[in-house]
XYZ file of C-alpha atoms in Angstrom:
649
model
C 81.304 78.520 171.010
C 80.280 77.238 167.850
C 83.548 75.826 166.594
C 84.029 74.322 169.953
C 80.480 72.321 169.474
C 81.377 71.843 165.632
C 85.080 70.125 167.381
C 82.522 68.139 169.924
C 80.226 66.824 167.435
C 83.278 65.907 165.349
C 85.324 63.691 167.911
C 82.577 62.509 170.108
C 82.293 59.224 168.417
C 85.981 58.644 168.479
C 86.241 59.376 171.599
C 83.648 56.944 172.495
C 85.410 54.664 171.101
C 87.984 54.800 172.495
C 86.189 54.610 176.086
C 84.624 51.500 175.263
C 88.146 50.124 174.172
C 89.543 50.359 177.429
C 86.748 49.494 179.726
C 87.182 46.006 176.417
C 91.213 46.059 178.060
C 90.197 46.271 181.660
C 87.498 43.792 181.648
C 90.204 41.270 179.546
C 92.412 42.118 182.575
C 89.960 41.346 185.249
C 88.895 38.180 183.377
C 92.702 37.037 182.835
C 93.379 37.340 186.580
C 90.349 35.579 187.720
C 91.249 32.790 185.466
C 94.997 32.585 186.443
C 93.719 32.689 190.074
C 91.158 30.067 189.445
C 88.754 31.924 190.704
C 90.566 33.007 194.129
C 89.529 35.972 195.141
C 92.278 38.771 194.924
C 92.720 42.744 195.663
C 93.707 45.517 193.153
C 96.982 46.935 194.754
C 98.277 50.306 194.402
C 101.079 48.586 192.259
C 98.469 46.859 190.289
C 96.787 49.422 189.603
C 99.802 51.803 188.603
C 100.211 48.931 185.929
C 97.203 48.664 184.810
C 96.607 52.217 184.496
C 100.517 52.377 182.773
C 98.749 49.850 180.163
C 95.491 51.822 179.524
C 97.626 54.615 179.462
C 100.053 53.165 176.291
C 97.131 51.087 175.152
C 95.563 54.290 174.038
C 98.383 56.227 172.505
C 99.006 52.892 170.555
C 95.297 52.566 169.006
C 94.939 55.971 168.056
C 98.624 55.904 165.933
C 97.377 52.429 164.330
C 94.140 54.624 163.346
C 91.707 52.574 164.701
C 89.526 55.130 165.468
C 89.549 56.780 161.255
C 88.157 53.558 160.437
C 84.030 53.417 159.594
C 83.307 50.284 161.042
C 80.816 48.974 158.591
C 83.278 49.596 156.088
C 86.129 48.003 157.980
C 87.974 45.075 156.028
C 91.683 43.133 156.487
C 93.836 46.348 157.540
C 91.587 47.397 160.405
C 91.982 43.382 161.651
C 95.505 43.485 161.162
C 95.414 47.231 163.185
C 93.304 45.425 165.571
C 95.744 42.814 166.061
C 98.890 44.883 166.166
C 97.416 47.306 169.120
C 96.186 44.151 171.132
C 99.320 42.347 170.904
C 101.526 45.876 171.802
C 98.614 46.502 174.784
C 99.649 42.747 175.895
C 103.265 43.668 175.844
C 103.046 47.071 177.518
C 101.167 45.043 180.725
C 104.000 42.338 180.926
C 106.875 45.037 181.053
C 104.865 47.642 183.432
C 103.693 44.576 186.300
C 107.331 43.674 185.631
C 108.559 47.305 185.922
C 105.919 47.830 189.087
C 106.153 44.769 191.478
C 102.757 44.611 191.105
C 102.413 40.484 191.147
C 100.762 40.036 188.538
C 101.840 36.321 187.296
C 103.607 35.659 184.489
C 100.574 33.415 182.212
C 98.284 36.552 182.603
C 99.539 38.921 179.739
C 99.172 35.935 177.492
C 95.124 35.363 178.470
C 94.687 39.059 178.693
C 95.823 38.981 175.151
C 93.196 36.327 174.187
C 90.298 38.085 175.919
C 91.611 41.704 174.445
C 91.235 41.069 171.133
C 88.149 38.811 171.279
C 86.785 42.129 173.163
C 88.162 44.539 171.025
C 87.928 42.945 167.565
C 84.925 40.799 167.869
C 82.800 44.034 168.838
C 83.563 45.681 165.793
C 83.187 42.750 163.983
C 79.201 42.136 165.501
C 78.689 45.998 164.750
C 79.789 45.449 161.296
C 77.648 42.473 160.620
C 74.720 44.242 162.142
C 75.355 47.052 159.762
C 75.068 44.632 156.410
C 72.170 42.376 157.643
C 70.237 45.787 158.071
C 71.452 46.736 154.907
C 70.803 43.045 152.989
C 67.028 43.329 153.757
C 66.104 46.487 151.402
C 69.023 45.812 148.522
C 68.266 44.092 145.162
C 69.424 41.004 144.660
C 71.491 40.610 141.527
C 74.199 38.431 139.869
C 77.492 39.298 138.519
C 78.455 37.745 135.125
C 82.258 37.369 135.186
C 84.159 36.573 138.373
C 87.434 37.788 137.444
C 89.233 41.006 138.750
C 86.655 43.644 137.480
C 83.692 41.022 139.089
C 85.340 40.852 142.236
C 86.047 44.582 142.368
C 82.410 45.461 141.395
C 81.443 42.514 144.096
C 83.402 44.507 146.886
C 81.762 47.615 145.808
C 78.537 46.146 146.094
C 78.876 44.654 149.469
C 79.631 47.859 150.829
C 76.784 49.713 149.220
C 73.369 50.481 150.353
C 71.188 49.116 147.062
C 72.526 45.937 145.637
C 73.178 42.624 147.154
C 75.377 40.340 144.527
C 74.209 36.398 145.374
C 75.541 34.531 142.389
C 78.312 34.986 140.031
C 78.281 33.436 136.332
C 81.551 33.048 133.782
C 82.351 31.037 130.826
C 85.188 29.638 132.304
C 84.700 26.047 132.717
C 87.332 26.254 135.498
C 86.086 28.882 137.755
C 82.032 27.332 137.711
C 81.640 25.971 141.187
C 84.081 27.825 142.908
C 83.490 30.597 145.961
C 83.886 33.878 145.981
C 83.918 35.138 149.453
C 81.454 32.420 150.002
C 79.067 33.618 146.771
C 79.184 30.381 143.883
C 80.214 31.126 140.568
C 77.766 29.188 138.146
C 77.725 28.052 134.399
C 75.943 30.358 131.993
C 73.667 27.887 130.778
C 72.030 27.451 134.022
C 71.180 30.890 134.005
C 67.348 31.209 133.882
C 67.365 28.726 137.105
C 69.673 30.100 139.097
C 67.794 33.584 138.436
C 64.678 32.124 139.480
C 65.770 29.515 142.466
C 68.518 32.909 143.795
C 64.961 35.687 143.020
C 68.007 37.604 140.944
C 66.587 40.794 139.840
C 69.486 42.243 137.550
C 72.267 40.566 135.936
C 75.408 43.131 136.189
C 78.002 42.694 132.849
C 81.489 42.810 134.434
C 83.758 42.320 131.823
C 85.743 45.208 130.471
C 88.507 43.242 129.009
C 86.443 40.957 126.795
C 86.061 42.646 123.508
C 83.156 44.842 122.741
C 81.605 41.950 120.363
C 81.757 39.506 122.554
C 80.019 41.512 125.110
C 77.198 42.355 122.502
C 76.524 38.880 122.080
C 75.967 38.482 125.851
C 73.892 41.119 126.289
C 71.984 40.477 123.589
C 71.585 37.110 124.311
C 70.491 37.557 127.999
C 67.738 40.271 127.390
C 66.292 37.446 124.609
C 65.917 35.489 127.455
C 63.834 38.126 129.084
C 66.596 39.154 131.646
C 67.896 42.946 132.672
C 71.187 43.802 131.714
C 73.127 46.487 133.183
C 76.912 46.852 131.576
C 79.201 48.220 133.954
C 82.943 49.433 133.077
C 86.057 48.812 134.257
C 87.880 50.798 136.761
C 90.521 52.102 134.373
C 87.263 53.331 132.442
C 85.421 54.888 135.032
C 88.788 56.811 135.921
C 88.714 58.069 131.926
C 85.542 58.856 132.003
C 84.299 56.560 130.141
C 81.782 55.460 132.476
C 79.400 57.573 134.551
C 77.180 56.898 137.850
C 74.330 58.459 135.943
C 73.744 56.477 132.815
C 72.718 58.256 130.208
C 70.921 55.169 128.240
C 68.781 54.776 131.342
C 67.937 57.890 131.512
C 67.061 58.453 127.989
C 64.874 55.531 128.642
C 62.762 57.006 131.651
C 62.868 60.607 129.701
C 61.352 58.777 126.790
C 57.884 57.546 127.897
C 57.304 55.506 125.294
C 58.706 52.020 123.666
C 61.579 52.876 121.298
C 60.436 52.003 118.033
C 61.860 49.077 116.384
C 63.190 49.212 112.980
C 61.833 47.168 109.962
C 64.893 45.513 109.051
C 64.458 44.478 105.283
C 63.422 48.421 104.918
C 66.889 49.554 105.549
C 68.704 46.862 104.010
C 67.437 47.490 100.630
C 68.826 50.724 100.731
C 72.197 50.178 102.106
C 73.264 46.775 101.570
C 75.702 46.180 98.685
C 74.939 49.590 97.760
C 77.720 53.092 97.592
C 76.500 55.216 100.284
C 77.415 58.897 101.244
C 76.487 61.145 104.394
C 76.828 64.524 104.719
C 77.353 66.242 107.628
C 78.747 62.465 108.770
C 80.750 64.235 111.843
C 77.577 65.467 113.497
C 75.086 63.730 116.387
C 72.469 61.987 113.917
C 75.637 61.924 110.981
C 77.646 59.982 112.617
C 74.775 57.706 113.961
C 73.992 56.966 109.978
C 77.268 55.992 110.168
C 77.440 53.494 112.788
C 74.409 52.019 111.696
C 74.736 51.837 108.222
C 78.681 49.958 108.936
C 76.400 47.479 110.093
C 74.438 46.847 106.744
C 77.326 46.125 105.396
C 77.312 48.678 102.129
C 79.616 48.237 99.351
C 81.207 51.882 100.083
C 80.576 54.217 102.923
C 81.506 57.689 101.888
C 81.374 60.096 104.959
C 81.720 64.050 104.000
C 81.819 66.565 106.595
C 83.465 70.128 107.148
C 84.944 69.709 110.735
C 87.911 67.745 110.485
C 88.007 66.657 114.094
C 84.557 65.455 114.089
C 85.517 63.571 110.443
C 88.617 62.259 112.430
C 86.610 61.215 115.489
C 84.181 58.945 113.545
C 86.589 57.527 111.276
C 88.214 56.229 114.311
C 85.395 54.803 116.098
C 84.357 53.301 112.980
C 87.869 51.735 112.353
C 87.475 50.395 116.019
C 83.930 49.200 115.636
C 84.926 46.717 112.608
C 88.441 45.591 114.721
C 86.121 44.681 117.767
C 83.300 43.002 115.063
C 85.781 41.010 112.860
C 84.010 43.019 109.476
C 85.666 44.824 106.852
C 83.834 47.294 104.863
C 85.408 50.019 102.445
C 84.671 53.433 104.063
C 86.000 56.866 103.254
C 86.558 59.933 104.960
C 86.068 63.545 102.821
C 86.497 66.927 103.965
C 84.296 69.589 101.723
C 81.121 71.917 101.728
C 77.923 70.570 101.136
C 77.523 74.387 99.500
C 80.321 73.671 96.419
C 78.374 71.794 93.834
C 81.539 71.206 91.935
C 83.035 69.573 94.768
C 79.929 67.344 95.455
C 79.234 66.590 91.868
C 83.095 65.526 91.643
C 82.426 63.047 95.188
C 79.278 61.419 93.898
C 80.581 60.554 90.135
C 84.008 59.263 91.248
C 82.716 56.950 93.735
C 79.322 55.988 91.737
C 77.399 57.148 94.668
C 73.947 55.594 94.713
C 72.084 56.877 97.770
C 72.348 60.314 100.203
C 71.975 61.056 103.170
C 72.178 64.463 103.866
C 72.046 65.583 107.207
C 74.776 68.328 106.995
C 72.833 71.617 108.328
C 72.995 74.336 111.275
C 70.506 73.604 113.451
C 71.002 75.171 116.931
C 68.516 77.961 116.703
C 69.876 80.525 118.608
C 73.236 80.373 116.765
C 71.299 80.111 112.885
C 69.008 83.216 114.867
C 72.478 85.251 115.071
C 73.795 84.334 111.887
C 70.887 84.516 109.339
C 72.925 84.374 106.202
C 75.360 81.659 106.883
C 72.316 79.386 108.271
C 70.353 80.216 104.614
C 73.724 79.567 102.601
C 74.310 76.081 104.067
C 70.543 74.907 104.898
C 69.388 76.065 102.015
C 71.826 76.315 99.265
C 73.836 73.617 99.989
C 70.563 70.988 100.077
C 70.066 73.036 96.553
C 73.493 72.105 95.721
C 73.797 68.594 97.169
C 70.533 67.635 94.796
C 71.460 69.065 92.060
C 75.115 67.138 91.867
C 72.710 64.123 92.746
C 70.303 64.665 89.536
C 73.515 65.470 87.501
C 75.665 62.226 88.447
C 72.446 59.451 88.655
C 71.662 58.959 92.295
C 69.323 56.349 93.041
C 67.911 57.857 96.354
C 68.072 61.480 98.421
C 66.597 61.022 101.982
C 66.742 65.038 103.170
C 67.328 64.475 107.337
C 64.396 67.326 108.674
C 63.388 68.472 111.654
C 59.854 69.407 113.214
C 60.971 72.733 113.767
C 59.895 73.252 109.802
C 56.812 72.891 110.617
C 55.341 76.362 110.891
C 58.486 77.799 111.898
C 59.326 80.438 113.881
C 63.037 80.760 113.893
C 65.319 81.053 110.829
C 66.842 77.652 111.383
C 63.384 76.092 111.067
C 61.949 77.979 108.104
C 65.519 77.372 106.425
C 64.698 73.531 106.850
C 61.493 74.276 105.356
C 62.429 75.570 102.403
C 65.017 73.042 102.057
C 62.392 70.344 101.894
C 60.133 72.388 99.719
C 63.208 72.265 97.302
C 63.493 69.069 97.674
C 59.395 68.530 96.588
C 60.036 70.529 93.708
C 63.073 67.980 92.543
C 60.871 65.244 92.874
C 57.734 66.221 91.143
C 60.451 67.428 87.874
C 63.293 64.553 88.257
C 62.808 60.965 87.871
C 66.165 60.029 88.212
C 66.479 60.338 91.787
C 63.494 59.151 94.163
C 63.615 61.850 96.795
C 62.149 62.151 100.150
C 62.671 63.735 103.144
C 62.390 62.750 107.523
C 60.981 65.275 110.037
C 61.273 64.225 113.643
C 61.978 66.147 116.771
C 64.600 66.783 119.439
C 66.952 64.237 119.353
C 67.978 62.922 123.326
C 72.110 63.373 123.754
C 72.392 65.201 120.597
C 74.800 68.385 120.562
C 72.735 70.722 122.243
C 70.359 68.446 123.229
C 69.058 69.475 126.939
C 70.055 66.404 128.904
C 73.702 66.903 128.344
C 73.154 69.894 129.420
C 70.981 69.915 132.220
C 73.617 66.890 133.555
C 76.726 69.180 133.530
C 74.974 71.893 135.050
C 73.674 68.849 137.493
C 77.154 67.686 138.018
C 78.137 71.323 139.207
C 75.449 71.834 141.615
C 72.976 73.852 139.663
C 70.770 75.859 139.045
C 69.110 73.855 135.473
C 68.143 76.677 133.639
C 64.484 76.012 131.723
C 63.401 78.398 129.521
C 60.132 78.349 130.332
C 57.311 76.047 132.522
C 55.443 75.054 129.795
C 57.610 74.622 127.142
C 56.897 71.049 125.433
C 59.278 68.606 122.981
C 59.033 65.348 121.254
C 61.741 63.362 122.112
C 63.403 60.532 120.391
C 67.033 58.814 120.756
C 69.698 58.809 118.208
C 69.524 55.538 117.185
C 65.877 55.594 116.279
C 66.159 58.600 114.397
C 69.213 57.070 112.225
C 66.764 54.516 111.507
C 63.915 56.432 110.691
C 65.895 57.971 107.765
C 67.218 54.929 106.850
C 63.796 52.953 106.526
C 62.582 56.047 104.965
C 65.090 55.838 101.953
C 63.672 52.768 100.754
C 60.128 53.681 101.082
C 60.001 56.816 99.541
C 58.188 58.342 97.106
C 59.425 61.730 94.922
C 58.947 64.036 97.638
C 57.381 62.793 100.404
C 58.087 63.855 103.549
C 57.848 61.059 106.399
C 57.149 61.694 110.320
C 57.600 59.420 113.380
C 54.592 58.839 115.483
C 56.923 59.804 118.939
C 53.772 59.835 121.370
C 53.236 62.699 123.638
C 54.994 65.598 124.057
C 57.643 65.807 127.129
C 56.998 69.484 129.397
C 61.096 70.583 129.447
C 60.232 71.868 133.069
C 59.477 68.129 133.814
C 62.103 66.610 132.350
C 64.548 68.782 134.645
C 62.680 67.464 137.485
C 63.150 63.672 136.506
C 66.935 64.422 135.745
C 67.643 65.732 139.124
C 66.027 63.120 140.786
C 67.270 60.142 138.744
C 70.858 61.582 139.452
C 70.292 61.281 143.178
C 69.483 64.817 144.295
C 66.609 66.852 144.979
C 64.870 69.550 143.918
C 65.424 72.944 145.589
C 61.964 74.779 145.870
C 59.485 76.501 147.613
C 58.044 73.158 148.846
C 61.625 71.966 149.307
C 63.943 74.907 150.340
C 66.877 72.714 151.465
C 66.835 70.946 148.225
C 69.725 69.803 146.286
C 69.331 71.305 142.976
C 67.449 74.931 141.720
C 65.275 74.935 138.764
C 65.971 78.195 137.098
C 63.414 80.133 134.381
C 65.815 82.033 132.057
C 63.106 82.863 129.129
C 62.538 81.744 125.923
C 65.877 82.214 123.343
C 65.200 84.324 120.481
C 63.263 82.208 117.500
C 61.858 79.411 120.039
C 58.592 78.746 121.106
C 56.577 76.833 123.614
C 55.480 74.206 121.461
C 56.538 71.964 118.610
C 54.260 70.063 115.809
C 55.382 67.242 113.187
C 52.677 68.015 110.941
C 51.215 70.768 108.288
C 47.933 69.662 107.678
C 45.618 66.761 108.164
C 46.480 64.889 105.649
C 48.188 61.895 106.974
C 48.916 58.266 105.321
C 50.630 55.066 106.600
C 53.565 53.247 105.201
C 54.731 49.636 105.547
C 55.987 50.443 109.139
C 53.493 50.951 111.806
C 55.059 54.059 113.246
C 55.950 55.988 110.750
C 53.711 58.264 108.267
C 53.421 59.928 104.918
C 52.612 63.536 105.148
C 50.779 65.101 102.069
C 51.767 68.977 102.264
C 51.174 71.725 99.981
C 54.429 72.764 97.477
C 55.308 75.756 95.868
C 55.047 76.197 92.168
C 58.785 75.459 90.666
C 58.996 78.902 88.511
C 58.054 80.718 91.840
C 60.539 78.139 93.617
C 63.671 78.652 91.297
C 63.597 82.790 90.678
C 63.263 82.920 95.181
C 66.068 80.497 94.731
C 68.285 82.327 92.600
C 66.926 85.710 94.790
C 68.815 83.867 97.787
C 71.666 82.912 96.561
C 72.441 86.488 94.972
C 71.153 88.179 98.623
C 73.386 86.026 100.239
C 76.755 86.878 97.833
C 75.600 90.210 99.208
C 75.404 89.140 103.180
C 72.305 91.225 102.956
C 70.103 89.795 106.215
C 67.109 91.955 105.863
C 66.476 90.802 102.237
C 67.244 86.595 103.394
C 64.833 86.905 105.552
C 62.013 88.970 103.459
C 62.873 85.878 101.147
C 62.699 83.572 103.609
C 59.004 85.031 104.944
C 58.296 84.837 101.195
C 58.842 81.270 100.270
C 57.823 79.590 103.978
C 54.164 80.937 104.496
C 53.860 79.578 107.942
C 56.667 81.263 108.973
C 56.198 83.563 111.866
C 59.226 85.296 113.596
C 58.841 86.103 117.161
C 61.076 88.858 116.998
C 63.160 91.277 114.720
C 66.268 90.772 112.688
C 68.724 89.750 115.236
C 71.826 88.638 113.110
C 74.789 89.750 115.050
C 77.402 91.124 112.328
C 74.624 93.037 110.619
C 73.560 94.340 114.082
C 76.630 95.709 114.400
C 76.940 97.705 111.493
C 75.273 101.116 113.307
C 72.222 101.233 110.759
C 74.673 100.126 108.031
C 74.615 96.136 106.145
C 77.598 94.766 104.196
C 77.084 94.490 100.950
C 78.958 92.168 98.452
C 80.135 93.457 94.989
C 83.115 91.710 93.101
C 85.117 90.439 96.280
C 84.675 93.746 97.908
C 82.355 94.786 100.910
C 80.702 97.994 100.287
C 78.474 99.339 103.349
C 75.383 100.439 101.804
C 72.601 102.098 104.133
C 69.607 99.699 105.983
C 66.548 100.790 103.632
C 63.793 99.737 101.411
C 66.051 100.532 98.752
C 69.074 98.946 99.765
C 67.286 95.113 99.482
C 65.760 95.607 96.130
């Protein structure tokens, strides 16, 4: 019973269809005889009607071959005319050869008019239906304009159309010879003439449709329009939507509503005075905010960009994209792609004095804190010992500047990936206070939105395949910044820096995770499944908090606060450790971890960080393993030595 209803509910519009169709056929056939007869009144014969039931009969099998009935009417375009057409003219036929085939008298002029009424009947109702459809549409869409009317404009224009949210009323392109022409009735206008046509047309967006113009050509449109005070959207091509390249959900806009505050606009001449001209290396150059630094500092136009990383498909990735972003922006500058380990001085020391490096930028680190949480040693060797390393090849070779890239998980940390930070930037204090050959200094921000293992990312895949977003818990809070405005925190920072200072971002309130999941969903079109909402699209799951995380995050130490010459960013003054104290838990480190001993890393890492507070035990997972025995390191060789007091001394 229920598949039959499922089967009724399913064909009962077609088949409606398809009843008003003929009752369309018989009136034309009626109105074609009256005509012919000049209004004499007539009979319907038995042979009459055997032929007008023959052409019903055919009419029908005809239209539902041509697919007339698959089509969605307010969707229909030239094929379902031409259908239209086709079935009219073979239902005009059909009558001519069954009154021949009947005797049923019907004259000869009458298939002909029956024609004429048939597909004024049949065509122009779908055609009224269809232009109801899109004026009840037209009232509630936004107007916009498309700038470029060439294939990409007209394909976004017939997507539009269709659509339920935007109504395109003006087009716009450079091309002197396509201004004042129609596009499916819609005028394609100069450029110039922009700011009136906006305001004469009430345009509310103006949508970017030109994938084949080159990337800087489009930057100089877009920037140019949004000086003028107008809203930009680019869209892609079709070629890059099918790669990928381009998603209904926009990240950028999402980052925007996520953000809740104005991004913060660099100081330009900041930056340039440490980049411009200048030999510049970044470590870690492969990663989210690496490869950022990159990007951005191509643009300063630096003497040398030297880009060090240990992943060589992430080194590969941005040495492309930068070789693409100076093809597309006509500039050359010298950059060069290293593989090595921030952690081998020798190697870094060897960098820096054959290129004549003059600033750093090191933002080579672990920081996903349940993986550093799992692997305690290997997230002390590189945070720690290979900032240790990186500044000491800097002192050594004559660096001008060391910006340290930070993260407000140092701040009274409680996971090993934030008190490793910590102690990286306490090392970095000490340097400064003893060294005045290098001006040190150090940026702490927060999460970083579309970074790898960011949440958005991930909360959009698991969007994408219909839930659950897992949140560890309801009241867990982050700051929030993009990409780009952390790049160019650190890079203003360089050239404001004192030895040692540490610099945070004033990022505005803190963003509840638990909310954020909520604006995602919604923003991406779906709902939220919950008690209030049981049919909901998407589930908002609470998984718990990971080991080493907690609920929330700070930026600062203490109280002691300063500005600097840009209005959003301060000076932190936090306490150091003494350097004797510094250098013997230094060399303590470094010897615990040539002996992968975990317990003893972290005692040392309790030791030095005095805010730090772990949440939970040791949970490295190759020294969990060991059955109550830890690896330990002597000459090459792993001995197992037992998990004691003793054995960490």
């Amino acid at each position: 019973m229920t598949r039959l209803l499922r089967s009724v509910h399913k064909n009962y519009k077609p088949a409606l269809m398809l009843f008003h169709d003929l009752v369309m056929l018989s009136a034309a056939f009626m109105a074609a005889m009256s005509i012919r007869l000049n209004g004499v009144a007539w009979a319907i014969e038995s042979e009459m009607l055997i032929c007008l039931g023959l052409t019903l009969g055919s009419s029908s099998f005809i239209f539902l071959r041509l697919g007339l009935y698959r089509t969605v009417i307010r969707y229909m375009g030239q094929q379902a005319l031409v259908a239209v057409l086709q079935g009219v003219t073979a239902s005009a036929v059909v009558l001519a050869v069954a009154s021949y085939l009947t005797y049923a008298g019907v004259p000869r002029s009458v298939p002909v008019i029956y024609w004429c009424f048939a597909l004024i009947a049949v065509g122009g109702s779908r055609w009224l239906v269809r232009l109801y459809y899109q004026m009840a549409m037209e009232i509630h869409k936004t107007r916009v304009a498309i700038y470029g009317a060439g294939t990409a404009g007209l394909q976004l224009y017939k997507a539009l159309v269709h659509g339920e949210i935007y109504k395109p009323v003006a087009f716009f392109d450079d091309n002197a010879a396509k201004q004042k022409t129609l596009i499916d009735g819609v005028l394609v206008y100069n450029p110039g003439n922009i700011l009136d046509v906006v305001a004469e047309r009430d345009i509310s967006e103006v949508l970017l449709a030109m994938p084949g113009v080159p990337k800087r050509r489009r930057r100089e449109i877009t920037r140019d329009l949004r000086e003028r005070g107008l809203v930009v959207k680019v869209i892609p091509g079709l070629e890059e939507l099918v790669d990928g390249a381009g998603r209904s959900s926009d990240l950028s806009q999402i980052y925007e509503n996520v953000l809740g505050r104005a991004p913060v606009e660099p100081e330009k001449s900041l930056i340039a005075s440490s980049i411009s001209g200048k030999v510049v290396m970044v470590t870690g150059a492969g990663g989210s905010i690496g490869s950022e630094l990159c990007r951005q500092i191509a643009h300063w136009r630096p003497a040398h960009l030297i880009m060090l990383e240990t992943s060589e498909f992430a080194l590969y990735q941005i040495e492309r994209e930068l070789y693409q972003q100076q093809l597309d922006e006509g500039e050359q500058i010298q950059v060069t792609a290293l593989l090595g380990d921030v952690r081998d001085r020798a190697r870094m020391a060897e960098i820096i004095d054959s290129f004549s490096v003059q600033t750093i930028y090191h933002a080579a680190a672990y920081k996903h804190v349940p993986l550093v949480e799992q692997n305690v040693v290997m997230g002390a060797d590189n945070n720690v010992l290979g900032t240790m390393s990186v500044l000491e090849a800097a002192e050594a070779c004559g660096v001008e500047q060391f910006v340290l890239v930070s993260t407000d998980k140092a701040v009274r940390p409680t996971n090993v990936m934030g008190a490793t930070k910590r102690l990286a930037e306490l090392i970095c204090q000490d340097f400064g206070r003893r060294f005045n050959k290098t001006r040190i200094c150090m940026v702490r921000f927060g999460n970083v939105l579309g970074s790898s293992g960011s949440v958005i990312p991930l909360f959009s895949d698991q969007i994408n395949a219909g839930g659950p977003v897992t949140v560890t818990h309801p009241k867990v809070t982050r700051y929030f910044m993009t990409i780009p405005e952390a790049a160019q925190l650190v890079l203003q920072a360089g050239s404001m820096g004192r030895n040692g200072d540490v610099f945070v971002l004033d990022m505005g309130e803190p963003v509840r995770i638990y909310d954020l999941a909520r604006r995602l969903i919604q923003i991406m079109g779906h709902s939220v499944r919950d008690e209030e909402n049981p049919e909901g699209d998407i589930e908002i799951q609470i998984t718990g908090l990971r080991p080493g995380e907690k609920l929330y995050e700070e930026l600062l130490l203490g109280d002691s606060v300063s500005g600097t010459d840009h209005p959003m960013i301060m000076r932190a003054e936090e306490e150091r450790l003494e350097s004797e104290q510094l250098q013997a838990l230094i060399a303590d480190l470094r010897e615990a971890c040539k002996r992968y001993d975990c317990t003893r890393v972290h005692q040392l890492l309790q030791s030095a960080v005095r805010d730090y507070n772990p949440r939970q035990s040791l949970v490295d997972v190759v020294w969990s393993r060991q059955e109550g025995e830890a690896p330990v390191r002597k000459g090459g060789e792993v001995k197992l030595l037992p998990v004691s007091g003793e054995a960490v001394k």
